[in-house]
Amino acid sequence: PTAAAIAYGMDKKDKGEMTVLIFDLGGGTSDVSLLSIDGEIFEVKATSGDTHLGGEDFDNRMVNFFAADFKRKYRKDITGNARAMRRLRTACERAKRALSASQTASTEVDSLYEGIDYYTNITRARFEALCMDLFRATVDPVERVLRDAKISKGEVQEIVLVGGSTR
C-alpha cells in the first residue's frame, strides 16, 4: 500500500496529515489499506482483503454468460473444449476492458467451435448486473478497514485505485 501511495504522489502533497484509502483490485485478489500520511511518514492503520476475489472473477462471469448464450443459440456446449473456452476468455477480457470506456462492447470470435463464428454484444448495464454480487463483495474489505481503524468514510481525504479492474 505504501508503494502505491508513493507512486500516486501522496508523499508530495503538502496538506499536513492525510488519511488515504488504497483500493487494489488485481487479477486474483482484492486488497484495501488505510494509511495515515504526513509528509514522508506513512503509517498503515488497517488492511483487509479477499484472496478469492479479483478481476478474473469478473472475466469468469462473462465467459460463463457467453458460453451459455452460445449453447442457447447453437445447441452446442463449448465448456468442455479448452481451446474454445480460452479464445472466448480472451474476447471477454477485451470486452471487459472496452466497457471501462464504452456503454457497449462487441465480442467476436471467428470459428469459435465447430466452424461457428460467434459475434455478440454486451452492455455495461448487463455486465454490471452479471457481476453485482462481486461488486458488492469488494465493499466488505473497505468497511472492515474503516471499522478496524475506527474512522468514518468522511474522514478519508484521498482514495487511490490500483489494478486494472478498478477501471
CSV table of N, CA and C in Angstrom, one decimal, residues 31-122:
chain,number,residue,atom,x,y,z
A,31,ASP,N,-7.3,-6.0,-2.3
A,31,ASP,CA,-6.7,-5.6,-1.1
A,31,ASP,C,-7.1,-4.1,-0.8
A,32,VAL,N,-7.3,-3.8,0.5
A,32,VAL,CA,-7.6,-2.5,0.9
A,32,VAL,C,-6.7,-2.1,2.1
A,33,SER,N,-6.1,-1.0,2.0
A,33,SER,CA,-5.3,-0.5,3.1
A,33,SER,C,-5.7,1.0,3.4
A,34,LEU,N,-5.6,1.3,4.7
A,34,LEU,CA,-5.9,2.6,5.1
A,34,LEU,C,-4.6,3.2,5.7
A,35,LEU,N,-4.1,4.3,5.2
A,35,LEU,CA,-2.9,4.9,5.6
A,35,LEU,C,-3.1,6.3,6.1
A,36,SER,N,-2.2,6.6,7.1
A,36,SER,CA,-2.1,8.0,7.5
A,36,SER,C,-0.8,8.5,7.0
A,37,ILE,N,-0.8,9.6,6.2
A,37,ILE,CA,0.4,10.1,5.6
A,37,ILE,C,0.6,11.5,6.1
A,38,ASP,N,1.8,11.8,6.6
A,38,ASP,CA,2.2,13.1,7.0
A,38,ASP,C,3.5,13.4,6.4
A,39,GLY,N,3.6,14.1,5.3
A,39,GLY,CA,4.8,14.4,4.6
A,39,GLY,C,5.4,13.0,4.1
A,40,GLU,N,6.5,12.7,4.5
A,40,GLU,CA,7.2,11.4,4.1
A,40,GLU,C,7.0,10.3,5.1
A,41,ILE,N,6.1,10.5,6.1
A,41,ILE,CA,5.9,9.5,7.1
A,41,ILE,C,4.5,8.8,6.8
A,42,PHE,N,4.6,7.5,6.5
A,42,PHE,CA,3.5,6.7,6.2
A,42,PHE,C,3.2,5.7,7.3
A,43,GLU,N,2.0,5.6,7.8
A,43,GLU,CA,1.6,4.7,8.8
A,43,GLU,C,0.4,3.9,8.3
A,44,VAL,N,0.5,2.6,8.3
A,44,VAL,CA,-0.6,1.7,7.9
A,44,VAL,C,-1.5,1.6,9.1
A,45,LYS,N,-2.8,2.0,9.0
A,45,LYS,CA,-3.7,2.0,10.1
A,45,LYS,C,-4.5,0.7,10.1
A,46,ALA,N,-4.8,0.1,8.9
A,46,ALA,CA,-5.6,-1.1,8.8
A,46,ALA,C,-5.5,-1.7,7.4
A,47,THR,N,-5.6,-3.0,7.3
A,47,THR,CA,-5.6,-3.6,6.0
A,47,THR,C,-6.6,-4.7,6.0
A,48,SER,N,-7.1,-5.0,4.8
A,48,SER,CA,-8.1,-6.1,4.7
A,48,SER,C,-8.1,-6.5,3.2
A,49,GLY,N,-8.7,-7.6,2.9
A,49,GLY,CA,-8.8,-8.0,1.5
A,49,GLY,C,-9.5,-9.3,1.3
A,50,ASP,N,-9.6,-9.8,0.1
A,50,ASP,CA,-10.2,-11.0,-0.2
A,50,ASP,C,-9.3,-11.7,-1.2
A,51,THR,N,-8.7,-12.8,-0.8
A,51,THR,CA,-7.7,-13.5,-1.6
A,51,THR,C,-8.4,-14.3,-2.7
A,52,HIS,N,-9.8,-14.3,-2.7
A,52,HIS,CA,-10.5,-15.1,-3.7
A,52,HIS,C,-11.5,-14.2,-4.5
A,53,LEU,N,-11.1,-12.9,-4.6
A,53,LEU,CA,-11.9,-12.0,-5.4
A,53,LEU,C,-11.0,-11.0,-6.2
A,54,GLY,N,-11.1,-11.1,-7.5
A,54,GLY,CA,-10.3,-10.2,-8.3
A,54,GLY,C,-10.9,-10.2,-9.7
A,55,GLY,N,-10.1,-9.5,-10.6
A,55,GLY,CA,-10.6,-9.3,-12.0
A,55,GLY,C,-11.0,-10.6,-12.7
A,56,GLU,N,-10.3,-11.7,-12.4
A,56,GLU,CA,-10.6,-13.0,-13.1
A,56,GLU,C,-12.0,-13.4,-12.8
A,57,ASP,N,-12.5,-13.1,-11.6
A,57,ASP,CA,-13.9,-13.5,-11.3
A,57,ASP,C,-14.9,-12.8,-12.2
A,58,PHE,N,-14.6,-11.5,-12.5
A,58,PHE,CA,-15.5,-10.8,-13.4
A,58,PHE,C,-15.4,-11.4,-14.8
A,59,ASP,N,-14.2,-11.7,-15.2
A,59,ASP,CA,-14.0,-12.4,-16.5
A,59,ASP,C,-14.8,-13.7,-16.6
A,60,ASN,N,-14.7,-14.5,-15.5
A,60,ASN,CA,-15.4,-15.8,-15.5
A,60,ASN,C,-16.9,-15.6,-15.6
A,61,ARG,N,-17.5,-14.6,-15.0
A,61,ARG,CA,-18.9,-14.3,-15.2
A,61,ARG,C,-19.3,-14.1,-16.6
A,62,MET,N,-18.5,-13.3,-17.3
A,62,MET,CA,-18.8,-13.0,-18.7
A,62,MET,C,-18.6,-14.2,-19.6
A,63,VAL,N,-17.5,-15.0,-19.3
A,63,VAL,CA,-17.2,-16.2,-20.1
A,63,VAL,C,-18.4,-17.2,-19.9
A,64,ASN,N,-18.8,-17.4,-18.7
A,64,ASN,CA,-20.0,-18.3,-18.5
A,64,ASN,C,-21.3,-17.8,-19.1
A,65,PHE,N,-21.5,-16.5,-19.1
A,65,PHE,CA,-22.7,-15.9,-19.7
A,65,PHE,C,-22.6,-16.2,-21.2
A,66,PHE,N,-21.5,-15.9,-21.8
A,66,PHE,CA,-21.4,-16.1,-23.3
A,66,PHE,C,-21.4,-17.6,-23.7
A,67,ALA,N,-20.8,-18.5,-22.9
A,67,ALA,CA,-20.8,-19.9,-23.2
A,67,ALA,C,-22.3,-20.4,-23.1
A,68,ALA,N,-23.1,-19.9,-22.2
A,68,ALA,CA,-24.5,-20.3,-22.1
A,68,ALA,C,-25.3,-19.7,-23.3
A,69,ASP,N,-24.9,-18.5,-23.7
A,69,ASP,CA,-25.6,-17.8,-24.8
A,69,ASP,C,-25.3,-18.6,-26.1
A,70,PHE,N,-24.0,-19.1,-26.3
A,70,PHE,CA,-23.6,-19.9,-27.4
A,70,PHE,C,-24.4,-21.2,-27.5
A,71,LYS,N,-24.5,-21.8,-26.3
A,71,LYS,CA,-25.3,-23.1,-26.2
A,71,LYS,C,-26.8,-22.9,-26.6
A,72,ARG,N,-27.3,-21.8,-26.1
A,72,ARG,CA,-28.7,-21.5,-26.3
A,72,ARG,C,-28.9,-21.2,-27.8
A,73,LYS,N,-28.0,-20.4,-28.5
A,73,LYS,CA,-28.2,-20.1,-29.9
A,73,LYS,C,-27.9,-21.2,-30.8
A,74,TYR,N,-26.9,-22.0,-30.5
A,74,TYR,CA,-26.4,-23.0,-31.5
A,74,TYR,C,-26.6,-24.5,-31.0
A,75,ARG,N,-27.1,-24.7,-29.8
A,75,ARG,CA,-27.3,-26.0,-29.3
A,75,ARG,C,-26.0,-26.8,-29.2
A,76,LYS,N,-24.9,-26.1,-28.9
A,76,LYS,CA,-23.6,-26.7,-28.8
A,76,LYS,C,-22.9,-26.2,-27.4
A,77,ASP,N,-22.4,-27.2,-26.7
A,77,ASP,CA,-21.8,-26.9,-25.4
A,77,ASP,C,-20.3,-26.8,-25.6
A,78,ILE,N,-19.7,-25.6,-25.4
A,78,ILE,CA,-18.3,-25.4,-25.6
A,78,ILE,C,-17.5,-25.5,-24.4
A,79,THR,N,-18.2,-25.7,-23.2
A,79,THR,CA,-17.4,-25.7,-21.9
A,79,THR,C,-16.4,-26.8,-21.8
A,80,GLY,N,-16.6,-27.9,-22.5
A,80,GLY,CA,-15.6,-29.0,-22.5
A,80,GLY,C,-14.4,-28.8,-23.4
A,81,ASN,N,-14.5,-27.8,-24.2
A,81,ASN,CA,-13.4,-27.6,-25.2
A,81,ASN,C,-12.5,-26.5,-24.7
A,82,ALA,N,-11.3,-26.9,-24.3
A,82,ALA,CA,-10.4,-25.9,-23.7
A,82,ALA,C,-10.0,-24.8,-24.7
A,83,ARG,N,-9.8,-25.1,-25.9
A,83,ARG,CA,-9.4,-24.1,-26.9
A,83,ARG,C,-10.5,-23.1,-27.1
A,84,ALA,N,-11.7,-23.5,-27.3
A,84,ALA,CA,-12.8,-22.6,-27.5
A,84,ALA,C,-13.0,-21.7,-26.2
A,85,MET,N,-12.9,-22.3,-25.1
A,85,MET,CA,-13.0,-21.5,-23.8
A,85,MET,C,-11.9,-20.5,-23.7
A,86,ARG,N,-10.7,-20.9,-24.0
A,86,ARG,CA,-9.6,-19.9,-24.0
A,86,ARG,C,-9.8,-18.8,-24.9
A,87,ARG,N,-10.2,-19.1,-26.1
A,87,ARG,CA,-10.5,-18.0,-27.1
A,87,ARG,C,-11.6,-17.1,-26.7
A,88,LEU,N,-12.7,-17.7,-26.1
A,88,LEU,CA,-13.8,-16.9,-25.6
A,88,LEU,C,-13.3,-16.0,-24.4
A,89,ARG,N,-12.5,-16.6,-23.5
A,89,ARG,CA,-12.0,-15.8,-22.4
A,89,ARG,C,-11.2,-14.6,-22.9
A,90,THR,N,-10.3,-14.8,-23.9
A,90,THR,CA,-9.6,-13.6,-24.4
A,90,THR,C,-10.5,-12.6,-25.0
A,91,ALA,N,-11.5,-13.0,-25.7
A,91,ALA,CA,-12.5,-12.0,-26.2
A,91,ALA,C,-13.3,-11.3,-25.1
A,92,CYS,N,-13.6,-12.0,-24.0
A,92,CYS,CA,-14.3,-11.4,-22.9
A,92,CYS,C,-13.4,-10.4,-22.1
A,93,GLU,N,-12.1,-10.8,-22.0
A,93,GLU,CA,-11.2,-9.8,-21.3
A,93,GLU,C,-11.1,-8.5,-22.1
A,94,ARG,N,-11.1,-8.6,-23.4
A,94,ARG,CA,-11.1,-7.4,-24.3
A,94,ARG,C,-12.4,-6.6,-24.1
A,95,ALA,N,-13.5,-7.3,-24.1
A,95,ALA,CA,-14.8,-6.7,-23.9
A,95,ALA,C,-14.9,-6.0,-22.6
A,96,LYS,N,-14.4,-6.6,-21.5
A,96,LYS,CA,-14.4,-6.0,-20.2
A,96,LYS,C,-13.6,-4.7,-20.2
A,97,ARG,N,-12.5,-4.7,-20.8
A,97,ARG,CA,-11.7,-3.5,-20.8
A,97,ARG,C,-12.4,-2.4,-21.6
A,98,ALA,N,-13.0,-2.8,-22.7
A,98,ALA,CA,-13.8,-1.8,-23.5
A,98,ALA,C,-14.9,-1.2,-22.8
A,99,LEU,N,-15.5,-2.0,-21.9
A,99,LEU,CA,-16.7,-1.5,-21.1
A,99,LEU,C,-16.2,-0.4,-20.1
A,100,SER,N,-14.9,-0.3,-19.8
A,100,SER,CA,-14.5,0.8,-19.0
A,100,SER,C,-14.7,2.1,-19.6
A,101,ALA,N,-14.7,2.2,-20.9
A,101,ALA,CA,-14.8,3.5,-21.6
A,101,ALA,C,-16.1,3.6,-22.4
A,102,SER,N,-16.8,2.5,-22.7
A,102,SER,CA,-18.0,2.5,-23.6
A,102,SER,C,-19.2,1.8,-22.9
A,103,GLN,N,-20.3,2.2,-23.4
A,103,GLN,CA,-21.6,1.6,-22.9
A,103,GLN,C,-21.8,0.2,-23.4
A,104,THR,N,-21.2,-0.1,-24.6
A,104,THR,CA,-21.4,-1.4,-25.2
A,104,THR,C,-20.1,-1.9,-25.7
A,105,ALA,N,-19.9,-3.3,-25.7
A,105,ALA,CA,-18.7,-3.9,-26.2
A,105,ALA,C,-19.1,-5.1,-27.1
A,106,SER,N,-18.3,-5.3,-28.2
A,106,SER,CA,-18.6,-6.4,-29.0
A,106,SER,C,-17.6,-7.5,-28.7
A,107,THR,N,-18.1,-8.7,-28.8
A,107,THR,CA,-17.3,-9.9,-28.6
A,107,THR,C,-17.4,-10.7,-29.9
A,108,GLU,N,-16.2,-10.9,-30.6
A,108,GLU,CA,-16.2,-11.5,-31.9
A,108,GLU,C,-15.1,-12.6,-31.9
A,109,VAL,N,-15.5,-13.8,-32.1
A,109,VAL,CA,-14.6,-14.9,-32.2
A,109,VAL,C,-14.9,-15.7,-33.4
A,110,ASP,N,-14.0,-15.7,-34.4
A,110,ASP,CA,-14.2,-16.4,-35.7
A,110,ASP,C,-14.0,-17.9,-35.4
A,111,SER,N,-14.8,-18.7,-35.9
A,111,SER,CA,-14.7,-20.2,-35.8
A,111,SER,C,-14.5,-20.6,-34.3
A,112,LEU,N,-15.4,-20.1,-33.5
A,112,LEU,CA,-15.2,-20.4,-32.0
A,112,LEU,C,-15.3,-21.9,-31.8
A,113,TYR,N,-16.2,-22.6,-32.4
A,113,TYR,CA,-16.4,-24.0,-32.1
A,113,TYR,C,-17.1,-24.7,-33.3
A,114,GLU,N,-16.5,-25.7,-33.8
A,114,GLU,CA,-17.1,-26.5,-35.0
A,114,GLU,C,-17.4,-25.5,-36.1
A,115,GLY,N,-16.5,-24.6,-36.4
A,115,GLY,CA,-16.6,-23.7,-37.5
A,115,GLY,C,-17.6,-22.6,-37.3
A,116,ILE,N,-18.3,-22.5,-36.2
A,116,ILE,CA,-19.3,-21.5,-35.9
A,116,ILE,C,-18.6,-20.2,-35.5
A,117,ASP,N,-18.9,-19.1,-36.2
A,117,ASP,CA,-18.4,-17.7,-35.8
A,117,ASP,C,-19.4,-17.2,-34.7
A,118,TYR,N,-18.8,-16.7,-33.6
A,118,TYR,CA,-19.6,-16.1,-32.5
A,118,TYR,C,-19.4,-14.6,-32.4
A,119,TYR,N,-20.5,-13.9,-32.8
A,119,TYR,CA,-20.4,-12.4,-32.7
A,119,TYR,C,-21.6,-12.0,-31.8
A,120,THR,N,-21.3,-11.2,-30.8
A,120,THR,CA,-22.4,-10.7,-29.9
A,120,THR,C,-21.9,-9.4,-29.2
A,121,ASN,N,-22.8,-8.8,-28.6
A,121,ASN,CA,-22.5,-7.6,-27.8
A,121,ASN,C,-22.9,-7.7,-26.4
A,122,ILE,N,-22.3,-6.9,-25.5
A,122,ILE,CA,-22.7,-6.9,-24.1
A,122,ILE,C,-22.7,-5.4,-23.7
